[in-house]
């Protein structure tokens, strides 16, 4: 799983008219994956635009994917990965069956190993701030060494480097990077800061 990009930009609330200028800025800053949560306005249109513009050089996909119908819709839109807030084994299996990468959320060892058994491509510790880094460090000791784990929820440029030192494969960055209506230049500056913090 070492080929997975270390930073996933989570663009919750983005609309189709914002997606391309924001995505261009993120890619220029060195972000290797962009997630459009499905509870954003017209998310499948945004995913389609994103995939057509940047699908050849970064990972483009969807977040907050809760059922198999949504998995199939993301695939049809051109998405390459699915992120879920939970470890739904049916969603994981359906995602992998389409050829997309699956990033299910987990908080406990039981959830983590259920997701791994269902074929997860990587795991998303969510919300990462609930247990904190000591919780994650304990989990990292029992998880397979080659299993990628992303810290998501409360991650920013201020603590991304600490998550890496604790053993995270990568991080998902949401509100500290993007909020609807935020100026693209500001987003670009924040993205550069996060990339630098990850190192």
Short mmCIF file of N, CA and C in Angstrom, two decimals:
data_model
loop_
_atom_site.label_atom_id
_atom_site.label_comp_id
_atom_site.label_asym_id
_atom_site.label_seq_id
_atom_site.Cartn_x
_atom_site.Cartn_y
_atom_site.Cartn_z
N UNK A 1 0.80 -1.20 0.00
CA UNK A 1 0.00 0.00 0.00
C UNK A 1 0.85 1.27 0.00
N UNK A 2 2.17 1.14 -0.14
CA UNK A 2 3.03 2.30 -0.05
C UNK A 2 2.86 3.25 -1.22
N UNK A 3 2.21 2.82 -2.30
CA UNK A 3 2.04 3.68 -3.45
C UNK A 3 0.85 4.63 -3.30
N UNK A 4 0.07 4.47 -2.25
CA UNK A 4 -1.06 5.37 -2.03
C UNK A 4 -0.55 6.76 -1.67
N UNK A 5 -1.22 7.81 -2.15
CA UNK A 5 -0.78 9.17 -1.81
C UNK A 5 -0.98 9.44 -0.33
N UNK A 6 -0.10 10.23 0.28
CA UNK A 6 -0.19 10.44 1.73
C UNK A 6 -1.26 11.44 2.17
N UNK A 7 -1.75 12.27 1.26
CA UNK A 7 -2.71 13.30 1.64
C UNK A 7 -3.96 13.21 0.77
N UNK A 8 -5.11 13.08 1.43
CA UNK A 8 -6.40 13.12 0.74
C UNK A 8 -7.10 14.42 1.11
N UNK A 9 -7.40 15.23 0.12
CA UNK A 9 -8.15 16.46 0.35
C UNK A 9 -9.65 16.13 0.35
N UNK A 10 -10.33 16.49 1.42
CA UNK A 10 -11.75 16.20 1.56
C UNK A 10 -12.54 17.49 1.33
N UNK A 11 -13.26 17.55 0.21
CA UNK A 11 -13.92 18.78 -0.20
C UNK A 11 -15.42 18.73 0.13
N UNK A 12 -15.73 18.61 1.40
CA UNK A 12 -17.14 18.51 1.80
C UNK A 12 -17.88 19.82 1.54
N UNK A 13 -18.97 19.71 0.79
CA UNK A 13 -19.77 20.89 0.49
C UNK A 13 -19.42 21.57 -0.82
N UNK A 14 -18.44 21.02 -1.53
CA UNK A 14 -18.05 21.67 -2.80
C UNK A 14 -19.14 21.46 -3.85
N UNK A 15 -19.26 22.42 -4.75
CA UNK A 15 -20.24 22.34 -5.83
C UNK A 15 -19.53 22.22 -7.17
N UNK A 16 -20.24 21.80 -8.20
CA UNK A 16 -19.59 21.61 -9.50
C UNK A 16 -18.90 22.86 -10.05
N UNK A 17 -19.41 24.04 -9.73
CA UNK A 17 -18.77 25.24 -10.27
C UNK A 17 -17.48 25.59 -9.55
N UNK A 18 -17.24 24.98 -8.39
CA UNK A 18 -15.99 25.21 -7.65
C UNK A 18 -14.95 24.12 -7.89
N UNK A 19 -15.38 22.94 -8.28
CA UNK A 19 -14.50 21.77 -8.22
C UNK A 19 -13.22 21.92 -9.04
N UNK A 20 -13.30 22.42 -10.25
CA UNK A 20 -12.11 22.45 -11.09
C UNK A 20 -11.06 23.47 -10.64
N UNK A 21 -11.43 24.71 -10.35
CA UNK A 21 -10.39 25.62 -9.86
C UNK A 21 -9.77 25.18 -8.54
N UNK A 22 -10.59 24.62 -7.66
CA UNK A 22 -10.04 24.12 -6.39
C UNK A 22 -9.14 22.92 -6.63
N UNK A 23 -9.58 21.99 -7.46
CA UNK A 23 -8.77 20.81 -7.75
C UNK A 23 -7.45 21.18 -8.41
N UNK A 24 -7.49 22.12 -9.35
CA UNK A 24 -6.26 22.56 -10.01
C UNK A 24 -5.26 23.08 -8.98
N UNK A 25 -5.73 23.87 -8.03
CA UNK A 25 -4.85 24.42 -7.00
C UNK A 25 -4.28 23.32 -6.11
N UNK A 26 -5.10 22.35 -5.77
CA UNK A 26 -4.64 21.25 -4.92
C UNK A 26 -3.60 20.40 -5.63
N UNK A 27 -3.84 20.09 -6.88
CA UNK A 27 -2.88 19.28 -7.64
C UNK A 27 -1.56 20.04 -7.79
N UNK A 28 -1.64 21.32 -8.08
CA UNK A 28 -0.42 22.13 -8.21
C UNK A 28 0.37 22.16 -6.91
N UNK A 29 -0.33 22.07 -5.79
CA UNK A 29 0.33 22.09 -4.48
C UNK A 29 0.95 20.75 -4.11
N UNK A 30 0.61 19.69 -4.85
CA UNK A 30 1.18 18.38 -4.57
C UNK A 30 0.25 17.41 -3.88
N UNK A 31 -1.05 17.72 -3.82
CA UNK A 31 -2.03 16.79 -3.24
C UNK A 31 -2.28 15.66 -4.23
N UNK A 32 -2.26 14.41 -3.73
CA UNK A 32 -2.36 13.26 -4.62
C UNK A 32 -3.71 12.57 -4.66
N UNK A 33 -4.67 13.02 -3.85
CA UNK A 33 -6.01 12.41 -3.86
C UNK A 33 -7.03 13.45 -3.44
N UNK A 34 -8.17 13.45 -4.13
CA UNK A 34 -9.25 14.39 -3.82
C UNK A 34 -10.54 13.61 -3.66
N UNK A 35 -11.21 13.87 -2.54
CA UNK A 35 -12.48 13.20 -2.19
C UNK A 35 -13.62 14.22 -2.21
N UNK A 36 -14.70 13.86 -2.90
CA UNK A 36 -15.92 14.67 -2.87
C UNK A 36 -16.96 13.88 -2.07
N UNK A 37 -17.27 14.30 -0.84
CA UNK A 37 -18.29 13.59 -0.06
C UNK A 37 -19.66 13.66 -0.74
N UNK A 38 -20.41 12.58 -0.63
CA UNK A 38 -21.69 12.50 -1.32
C UNK A 38 -22.77 13.37 -0.71
N UNK A 39 -22.51 13.96 0.46
CA UNK A 39 -23.48 14.90 1.00
C UNK A 39 -23.14 16.34 0.60
N UNK A 40 -22.38 16.48 -0.47
CA UNK A 40 -22.11 17.78 -1.09
C UNK A 40 -23.16 18.04 -2.17
N UNK A 41 -23.30 19.29 -2.63
CA UNK A 41 -24.26 19.59 -3.70
C UNK A 41 -23.86 18.93 -5.02
N UNK A 42 -24.76 18.13 -5.60
CA UNK A 42 -24.53 17.49 -6.90
C UNK A 42 -23.15 16.82 -6.98
N UNK A 43 -22.85 15.93 -6.04
CA UNK A 43 -21.50 15.37 -5.93
C UNK A 43 -21.06 14.54 -7.13
N UNK A 44 -21.97 13.82 -7.75
CA UNK A 44 -21.57 12.95 -8.87
C UNK A 44 -21.13 13.78 -10.07
N UNK A 45 -21.75 14.93 -10.27
CA UNK A 45 -21.29 15.82 -11.33
C UNK A 45 -19.88 16.31 -11.03
N UNK A 46 -19.64 16.69 -9.79
CA UNK A 46 -18.29 17.15 -9.40
C UNK A 46 -17.26 16.05 -9.58
N UNK A 47 -17.62 14.82 -9.20
CA UNK A 47 -16.68 13.70 -9.35
C UNK A 47 -16.37 13.46 -10.82
N UNK A 48 -17.39 13.54 -11.67
CA UNK A 48 -17.17 13.36 -13.09
C UNK A 48 -16.23 14.42 -13.67
N UNK A 49 -16.46 15.67 -13.31
CA UNK A 49 -15.59 16.75 -13.77
C UNK A 49 -14.16 16.55 -13.26
N UNK A 50 -14.04 16.20 -11.99
CA UNK A 50 -12.74 15.98 -11.38
C UNK A 50 -12.00 14.84 -12.06
N UNK A 51 -12.68 13.73 -12.29
CA UNK A 51 -12.05 12.56 -12.90
C UNK A 51 -11.58 12.85 -14.32
N UNK A 52 -12.39 13.59 -15.06
CA UNK A 52 -12.00 13.91 -16.44
C UNK A 52 -10.79 14.84 -16.49
N UNK A 53 -10.71 15.75 -15.52
CA UNK A 53 -9.60 16.70 -15.52
C UNK A 53 -8.33 16.10 -14.93
N UNK A 54 -8.46 15.34 -13.83
CA UNK A 54 -7.28 14.93 -13.08
C UNK A 54 -7.17 13.42 -12.83
N UNK A 55 -8.12 12.64 -13.34
CA UNK A 55 -8.10 11.21 -13.05
C UNK A 55 -6.89 10.47 -13.56
N UNK A 56 -6.16 11.07 -14.49
CA UNK A 56 -4.97 10.41 -15.04
C UNK A 56 -3.74 10.57 -14.15
N UNK A 57 -3.76 11.54 -13.23
CA UNK A 57 -2.55 11.78 -12.44
C UNK A 57 -2.74 11.80 -10.93
N UNK A 58 -4.00 11.79 -10.46
CA UNK A 58 -4.24 11.67 -9.02
C UNK A 58 -5.42 10.73 -8.80
N UNK A 59 -5.65 10.35 -7.54
CA UNK A 59 -6.82 9.57 -7.19
C UNK A 59 -8.01 10.51 -7.01
N UNK A 60 -9.12 10.19 -7.65
CA UNK A 60 -10.34 10.98 -7.55
C UNK A 60 -11.46 10.06 -7.07
N UNK A 61 -12.18 10.47 -6.04
CA UNK A 61 -13.21 9.59 -5.54
C UNK A 61 -14.24 10.28 -4.69
N UNK A 62 -14.99 9.48 -3.94
CA UNK A 62 -16.12 9.97 -3.16
C UNK A 62 -15.98 9.58 -1.70
N UNK A 63 -16.57 10.41 -0.85
CA UNK A 63 -16.63 10.11 0.57
C UNK A 63 -18.07 10.03 1.05
N UNK A 64 -18.22 9.61 2.31
CA UNK A 64 -19.54 9.44 2.92
C UNK A 64 -20.41 8.52 2.05
N UNK A 65 -19.81 7.44 1.61
CA UNK A 65 -20.52 6.44 0.79
C UNK A 65 -21.08 5.38 1.73
N UNK A 66 -22.40 5.21 1.69
CA UNK A 66 -23.07 4.41 2.72
C UNK A 66 -23.71 3.12 2.24
N UNK A 67 -23.91 2.96 0.93
CA UNK A 67 -24.56 1.74 0.46
C UNK A 67 -24.09 1.36 -0.93
N UNK A 68 -24.52 0.20 -1.39
CA UNK A 68 -24.04 -0.34 -2.66
C UNK A 68 -24.51 0.51 -3.85
N UNK A 69 -25.71 1.05 -3.78
CA UNK A 69 -26.20 1.90 -4.86
C UNK A 69 -25.29 3.11 -5.04
N UNK A 70 -24.84 3.68 -3.94
CA UNK A 70 -23.93 4.82 -4.02
C UNK A 70 -22.58 4.40 -4.58
N UNK A 71 -22.10 3.24 -4.20
CA UNK A 71 -20.84 2.72 -4.77
C UNK A 71 -20.93 2.67 -6.29
N UNK A 72 -21.99 2.10 -6.79
CA UNK A 72 -22.15 1.97 -8.24
C UNK A 72 -22.27 3.32 -8.91
N UNK A 73 -22.94 4.26 -8.26
CA UNK A 73 -23.07 5.60 -8.83
C UNK A 73 -21.73 6.31 -8.91
N UNK A 74 -20.90 6.12 -7.90
CA UNK A 74 -19.56 6.72 -7.91
C UNK A 74 -18.72 6.12 -9.03
N UNK A 75 -18.80 4.82 -9.19
CA UNK A 75 -18.07 4.16 -10.26
C UNK A 75 -18.52 4.67 -11.63
N UNK A 76 -19.83 4.79 -11.81
CA UNK A 76 -20.36 5.26 -13.09
C UNK A 76 -19.94 6.71 -13.38
N UNK A 77 -19.74 7.49 -12.32
CA UNK A 77 -19.34 8.88 -12.49
C UNK A 77 -17.85 9.02 -12.83
N UNK A 78 -17.10 7.94 -12.66
CA UNK A 78 -15.67 7.98 -12.97
C UNK A 78 -14.77 7.96 -11.76
N UNK A 79 -15.34 7.75 -10.57
CA UNK A 79 -14.53 7.72 -9.36
C UNK A 79 -13.59 6.53 -9.32
N UNK A 80 -12.49 6.71 -8.60
CA UNK A 80 -11.51 5.64 -8.46
C UNK A 80 -11.39 5.08 -7.06
N UNK A 81 -12.03 5.75 -6.09
CA UNK A 81 -12.01 5.22 -4.72
C UNK A 81 -13.26 5.64 -3.98
N UNK A 82 -13.54 4.89 -2.92
CA UNK A 82 -14.71 5.12 -2.07
C UNK A 82 -14.24 5.20 -0.63
N UNK A 83 -14.66 6.27 0.05
CA UNK A 83 -14.38 6.43 1.47
C UNK A 83 -15.70 6.38 2.23
N UNK A 84 -15.74 5.61 3.30
CA UNK A 84 -16.95 5.48 4.12
C UNK A 84 -16.65 5.86 5.56
N UNK A 85 -17.64 6.31 6.30
CA UNK A 85 -17.41 6.61 7.72
C UNK A 85 -17.41 5.38 8.60
N UNK A 86 -17.84 4.23 8.02
CA UNK A 86 -17.96 3.00 8.81
C UNK A 86 -17.30 1.84 8.07
N UNK A 87 -17.31 0.67 8.72
CA UNK A 87 -16.73 -0.54 8.13
C UNK A 87 -17.85 -1.47 7.67
N UNK A 88 -18.58 -1.03 6.68
CA UNK A 88 -19.68 -1.81 6.10
C UNK A 88 -19.09 -2.80 5.10
N UNK A 89 -19.13 -4.09 5.45
CA UNK A 89 -18.44 -5.08 4.62
C UNK A 89 -19.08 -5.22 3.24
N UNK A 90 -20.38 -4.97 3.14
CA UNK A 90 -21.03 -5.03 1.84
C UNK A 90 -20.55 -3.90 0.94
N UNK A 91 -20.40 -2.72 1.49
CA UNK A 91 -19.89 -1.58 0.72
C UNK A 91 -18.45 -1.82 0.30
N UNK A 92 -17.66 -2.37 1.19
CA UNK A 92 -16.25 -2.66 0.87
C UNK A 92 -16.18 -3.66 -0.28
N UNK A 93 -16.93 -4.76 -0.17
CA UNK A 93 -16.91 -5.80 -1.20
C UNK A 93 -17.40 -5.26 -2.54
N UNK A 94 -18.47 -4.46 -2.52
CA UNK A 94 -19.00 -3.90 -3.76
C UNK A 94 -18.01 -2.94 -4.40
N UNK A 95 -17.33 -2.17 -3.57
CA UNK A 95 -16.33 -1.23 -4.08
C UNK A 95 -15.20 -1.97 -4.78
N UNK A 96 -14.68 -2.99 -4.13
CA UNK A 96 -13.58 -3.75 -4.73
C UNK A 96 -14.02 -4.49 -5.99
N UNK A 97 -15.29 -4.91 -6.03
CA UNK A 97 -15.81 -5.62 -7.21
C UNK A 97 -15.83 -4.73 -8.44
N UNK A 98 -15.95 -3.42 -8.24
CA UNK A 98 -15.94 -2.49 -9.37
C UNK A 98 -14.53 -2.13 -9.81
N UNK A 99 -13.54 -2.52 -9.00
CA UNK A 99 -12.16 -2.16 -9.30
C UNK A 99 -11.69 -0.89 -8.60
N UNK A 100 -12.59 -0.28 -7.82
CA UNK A 100 -12.20 0.93 -7.08
C UNK A 100 -11.50 0.56 -5.77
N UNK A 101 -10.75 1.50 -5.22
CA UNK A 101 -10.13 1.33 -3.92
C UNK A 101 -11.15 1.63 -2.83
N UNK A 102 -11.05 0.90 -1.71
CA UNK A 102 -11.99 1.05 -0.60
C UNK A 102 -11.26 1.54 0.65
N UNK A 103 -11.75 2.65 1.21
CA UNK A 103 -11.17 3.24 2.41
C UNK A 103 -12.27 3.34 3.49
N UNK A 104 -12.57 2.26 4.18
CA UNK A 104 -13.61 2.30 5.21
C UNK A 104 -13.10 2.92 6.51
N UNK A 105 -14.04 3.52 7.25
CA UNK A 105 -13.70 4.10 8.53
C UNK A 105 -13.74 3.07 9.64
N UNK A 106 -12.90 3.28 10.65
CA UNK A 106 -12.87 2.38 11.82
C UNK A 106 -12.42 3.17 13.03
N UNK A 107 -12.72 2.65 14.19
CA UNK A 107 -12.23 3.23 15.44
C UNK A 107 -11.70 2.16 16.39
N UNK A 108 -12.14 0.89 16.18
CA UNK A 108 -11.76 -0.19 17.09
C UNK A 108 -11.05 -1.31 16.33
N UNK A 109 -10.33 -2.18 17.04
CA UNK A 109 -9.71 -3.33 16.38
C UNK A 109 -10.73 -4.23 15.68
N UNK A 110 -11.89 -4.41 16.29
CA UNK A 110 -12.92 -5.26 15.67
C UNK A 110 -13.33 -4.72 14.31
N UNK A 111 -13.57 -3.42 14.24
CA UNK A 111 -13.94 -2.80 12.97
C UNK A 111 -12.80 -2.89 11.96
N UNK A 112 -11.58 -2.67 12.42
CA UNK A 112 -10.43 -2.69 11.52
C UNK A 112 -10.25 -4.06 10.88
N UNK A 113 -10.31 -5.11 11.68
CA UNK A 113 -10.07 -6.44 11.13
C UNK A 113 -11.25 -6.94 10.29
N UNK A 114 -12.46 -6.49 10.61
CA UNK A 114 -13.60 -6.80 9.75
C UNK A 114 -13.41 -6.16 8.38
N UNK A 115 -12.95 -4.92 8.35
CA UNK A 115 -12.72 -4.22 7.09
C UNK A 115 -11.61 -4.86 6.29
N UNK A 116 -10.54 -5.25 6.97
CA UNK A 116 -9.42 -5.91 6.29
C UNK A 116 -9.90 -7.22 5.69
N UNK A 117 -10.68 -7.97 6.45
CA UNK A 117 -11.20 -9.24 5.96
C UNK A 117 -12.11 -9.11 4.76
N UNK A 118 -12.78 -7.96 4.66
CA UNK A 118 -13.69 -7.72 3.54
C UNK A 118 -12.98 -7.19 2.30
N UNK A 119 -11.67 -6.90 2.44
CA UNK A 119 -10.90 -6.47 1.28
C UNK A 119 -10.55 -5.01 1.22
N UNK A 120 -10.59 -4.30 2.34
CA UNK A 120 -10.27 -2.88 2.34
C UNK A 120 -8.89 -2.62 1.74
N UNK A 121 -8.79 -1.58 0.95
CA UNK A 121 -7.52 -1.17 0.36
C UNK A 121 -6.66 -0.44 1.38
N UNK A 122 -7.31 0.31 2.24
CA UNK A 122 -6.67 1.06 3.32
C UNK A 122 -7.74 1.32 4.37
N UNK A 123 -7.32 1.72 5.55
CA UNK A 123 -8.25 2.01 6.63
C UNK A 123 -8.23 3.50 6.95
N UNK A 124 -9.39 4.00 7.39
CA UNK A 124 -9.50 5.39 7.79
C UNK A 124 -9.84 5.45 9.28
N UNK A 125 -8.89 5.86 10.10
CA UNK A 125 -9.16 6.06 11.52
C UNK A 125 -10.02 7.31 11.65
N UNK A 126 -11.27 7.11 12.10
CA UNK A 126 -12.21 8.23 12.12
C UNK A 126 -13.20 8.11 13.28
N UNK A 127 -13.43 9.20 14.00
CA UNK A 127 -12.66 10.44 13.95
C UNK A 127 -11.34 10.30 14.70
N UNK A 128 -10.27 10.72 14.08
CA UNK A 128 -8.93 10.48 14.63
C UNK A 128 -8.74 11.14 15.98
N UNK A 129 -9.38 12.29 16.18
CA UNK A 129 -9.19 13.01 17.43
C UNK A 129 -9.89 12.38 18.62
N UNK A 130 -10.83 11.46 18.37
CA UNK A 130 -11.58 10.87 19.48
C UNK A 130 -10.67 10.11 20.44
N UNK A 131 -9.84 9.24 19.87
CA UNK A 131 -8.92 8.50 20.71
C UNK A 131 -7.57 9.17 20.81
N UNK A 132 -7.23 9.92 19.80
CA UNK A 132 -5.93 10.59 19.78
C UNK A 132 -4.81 9.68 19.33
N UNK A 133 -3.61 10.20 19.40
CA UNK A 133 -2.45 9.48 18.88
C UNK A 133 -2.06 8.28 19.72
N UNK A 134 -2.32 8.31 21.02
CA UNK A 134 -1.99 7.15 21.84
C UNK A 134 -2.88 5.97 21.48
N UNK A 135 -4.15 6.25 21.19
CA UNK A 135 -5.08 5.21 20.74
C UNK A 135 -4.60 4.64 19.41
N UNK A 136 -4.22 5.51 18.50
CA UNK A 136 -3.75 5.04 17.20
C UNK A 136 -2.46 4.25 17.32
N UNK A 137 -1.54 4.70 18.14
CA UNK A 137 -0.27 3.99 18.31
C UNK A 137 -0.51 2.55 18.79
N UNK A 138 -1.46 2.37 19.70
CA UNK A 138 -1.78 1.02 20.18
C UNK A 138 -2.39 0.18 19.07
N UNK A 139 -3.26 0.78 18.26
CA UNK A 139 -3.86 0.07 17.13
C UNK A 139 -2.80 -0.32 16.10
N UNK A 140 -1.90 0.59 15.83
CA UNK A 140 -0.87 0.36 14.80
C UNK A 140 -0.03 -0.86 15.14
N UNK A 141 0.16 -1.13 16.43
CA UNK A 141 0.98 -2.26 16.85
C UNK A 141 0.35 -3.61 16.50
N UNK A 142 -0.98 -3.65 16.40
CA UNK A 142 -1.64 -4.94 16.14
C UNK A 142 -2.11 -5.10 14.70
N UNK A 143 -2.15 -4.00 13.96
CA UNK A 143 -2.59 -4.08 12.56
C UNK A 143 -1.47 -4.60 11.67
N UNK A 144 -1.82 -5.25 10.56
CA UNK A 144 -0.77 -5.72 9.64
C UNK A 144 0.14 -4.57 9.23
N UNK A 145 1.44 -4.82 9.19
CA UNK A 145 2.39 -3.75 8.93
C UNK A 145 2.22 -3.14 7.54
N UNK A 146 1.68 -3.93 6.60
CA UNK A 146 1.52 -3.42 5.24
C UNK A 146 0.13 -2.83 5.00
N UNK A 147 -0.67 -2.70 6.06
CA UNK A 147 -2.00 -2.12 5.91
C UNK A 147 -1.92 -0.61 6.06
N UNK A 148 -2.29 0.10 5.00
CA UNK A 148 -2.28 1.56 5.05
C UNK A 148 -3.38 2.06 5.97
N UNK A 149 -3.05 3.05 6.80
CA UNK A 149 -4.02 3.65 7.71
C UNK A 149 -3.92 5.17 7.62
N UNK A 150 -5.07 5.80 7.36
CA UNK A 150 -5.15 7.25 7.28
C UNK A 150 -5.83 7.80 8.52
N UNK A 151 -5.30 8.89 9.04
CA UNK A 151 -5.94 9.60 10.15
C UNK A 151 -6.82 10.69 9.56
N UNK A 152 -8.10 10.69 9.95
CA UNK A 152 -9.06 11.65 9.39
C UNK A 152 -9.94 12.19 10.52
N UNK A 153 -10.14 13.49 10.53
CA UNK A 153 -10.98 14.11 11.55
C UNK A 153 -10.12 14.89 12.53
N UNK A 154 -10.06 16.20 12.35
CA UNK A 154 -9.25 17.03 13.22
C UNK A 154 -7.79 17.12 12.83
N UNK A 155 -7.46 16.66 11.64
CA UNK A 155 -6.07 16.72 11.17
C UNK A 155 -5.84 18.03 10.42
N UNK A 156 -4.68 18.64 10.65
CA UNK A 156 -4.34 19.91 10.02
C UNK A 156 -2.83 19.97 9.80
N UNK A 157 -2.37 21.09 9.27
CA UNK A 157 -0.92 21.25 9.07
C UNK A 157 -0.18 21.28 10.40
N UNK A 158 -0.90 21.62 11.48
CA UNK A 158 -0.25 21.69 12.79
C UNK A 158 0.07 20.31 13.37
N UNK A 159 -0.69 19.28 12.99
CA UNK A 159 -0.44 17.97 13.60
C UNK A 159 -0.20 16.84 12.58
N UNK A 160 -0.24 17.15 11.28
CA UNK A 160 -0.06 16.09 10.28
C UNK A 160 1.27 15.37 10.45
N UNK A 161 2.33 16.11 10.72
CA UNK A 161 3.64 15.50 10.91
C UNK A 161 3.68 14.57 12.10
N UNK A 162 2.94 14.91 13.17
CA UNK A 162 2.88 14.05 14.35
C UNK A 162 2.15 12.74 14.04
N UNK A 163 1.08 12.84 13.22
CA UNK A 163 0.39 11.61 12.83
C UNK A 163 1.33 10.71 12.04
N UNK A 164 2.14 11.30 11.19
CA UNK A 164 3.09 10.49 10.42
C UNK A 164 4.09 9.79 11.35
N UNK A 165 4.61 10.52 12.32
CA UNK A 165 5.57 9.93 13.25
C UNK A 165 4.94 8.82 14.08
N UNK A 166 3.62 8.91 14.30
CA UNK A 166 2.91 7.89 15.09
C UNK A 166 2.62 6.64 14.27
N UNK A 167 2.82 6.72 12.95
CA UNK A 167 2.65 5.53 12.12
C UNK A 167 1.58 5.61 11.06
N UNK A 168 0.97 6.79 10.88
CA UNK A 168 -0.05 6.92 9.84
C UNK A 168 0.59 6.87 8.46
N UNK A 169 -0.07 6.17 7.56
CA UNK A 169 0.36 6.13 6.16
C UNK A 169 0.07 7.46 5.49
N UNK A 170 -1.02 8.09 5.93
CA UNK A 170 -1.44 9.35 5.36
C UNK A 170 -2.51 9.99 6.20
N UNK A 171 -3.02 11.13 5.71
CA UNK A 171 -4.04 11.87 6.43
C UNK A 171 -5.11 12.35 5.45
N UNK A 172 -6.31 12.50 5.97
CA UNK A 172 -7.39 13.14 5.23
C UNK A 172 -7.61 14.51 5.83
N UNK A 173 -7.60 15.53 4.99
CA UNK A 173 -7.70 16.91 5.46
C UNK A 173 -9.00 17.52 4.96
N UNK A 174 -9.86 17.94 5.87
CA UNK A 174 -11.15 18.50 5.49
C UNK A 174 -11.25 19.99 5.76
N UNK A 175 -11.88 20.35 6.88
CA UNK A 175 -12.20 21.73 7.17
C UNK A 175 -11.01 22.66 7.30
N UNK A 176 -9.85 22.15 7.69
CA UNK A 176 -8.68 23.02 7.80
C UNK A 176 -8.11 23.37 6.42
N UNK A 177 -8.58 22.67 5.39
CA UNK A 177 -8.14 22.95 4.02
C UNK A 177 -9.22 23.64 3.20
N UNK A 178 -10.40 23.05 3.19
CA UNK A 178 -11.48 23.56 2.33
C UNK A 178 -12.77 23.75 3.10
N UNK A 179 -13.41 24.87 2.82
CA UNK A 179 -14.80 25.11 3.21
C UNK A 179 -15.48 25.82 2.05
N UNK A 180 -16.78 25.57 1.83
CA UNK A 180 -17.46 26.20 0.71
C UNK A 180 -17.28 27.72 0.70
N UNK A 181 -16.91 28.24 -0.46
CA UNK A 181 -16.74 29.67 -0.61
C UNK A 181 -15.37 30.20 -0.25
N UNK A 182 -14.51 29.37 0.31
CA UNK A 182 -13.16 29.84 0.66
C UNK A 182 -12.39 30.18 -0.61
N UNK A 183 -11.64 31.25 -0.57
CA UNK A 183 -10.89 31.72 -1.73
C UNK A 183 -9.89 30.67 -2.19
N UNK A 184 -9.79 30.50 -3.52
CA UNK A 184 -8.90 29.47 -4.07
C UNK A 184 -7.45 29.72 -3.69
N UNK A 185 -7.04 30.97 -3.67
CA UNK A 185 -5.67 31.29 -3.28
C UNK A 185 -5.39 30.87 -1.83
N UNK A 186 -6.38 31.05 -0.97
CA UNK A 186 -6.25 30.63 0.43
C UNK A 186 -6.16 29.11 0.51
N UNK A 187 -6.99 28.42 -0.26
CA UNK A 187 -6.95 26.95 -0.29
C UNK A 187 -5.58 26.47 -0.76
N UNK A 188 -5.05 27.10 -1.80
CA UNK A 188 -3.74 26.72 -2.32
C UNK A 188 -2.66 26.90 -1.26
N UNK A 189 -2.72 28.01 -0.52
CA UNK A 189 -1.75 28.27 0.55
C UNK A 189 -1.85 27.21 1.64
N UNK A 190 -3.08 26.86 2.01
CA UNK A 190 -3.28 25.85 3.03
C UNK A 190 -2.77 24.48 2.56
N UNK A 191 -2.99 24.18 1.28
CA UNK A 191 -2.53 22.90 0.73
C UNK A 191 -1.02 22.81 0.75
N UNK A 192 -0.35 23.87 0.37
CA UNK A 192 1.12 23.88 0.41
C UNK A 192 1.63 23.69 1.82
N UNK A 193 0.95 24.29 2.80
CA UNK A 193 1.34 24.15 4.20
C UNK A 193 1.19 22.71 4.68
N UNK A 194 0.12 22.06 4.26
CA UNK A 194 -0.11 20.66 4.66
C UNK A 194 0.91 19.74 4.03
N UNK A 195 1.20 19.96 2.75
CA UNK A 195 2.20 19.15 2.07
C UNK A 195 3.56 19.30 2.75
N UNK A 196 3.92 20.53 3.10
CA UNK A 196 5.19 20.77 3.78
C UNK A 196 5.21 20.12 5.17
N UNK A 197 4.08 20.19 5.86
CA UNK A 197 4.02 19.62 7.21
C UNK A 197 4.17 18.11 7.20
N UNK A 198 3.60 17.48 6.14
CA UNK A 198 3.74 16.02 6.04
C UNK A 198 5.19 15.64 5.79
N UNK A 199 5.87 16.47 5.02
CA UNK A 199 7.30 16.26 4.78
C UNK A 199 7.59 15.30 3.68
#
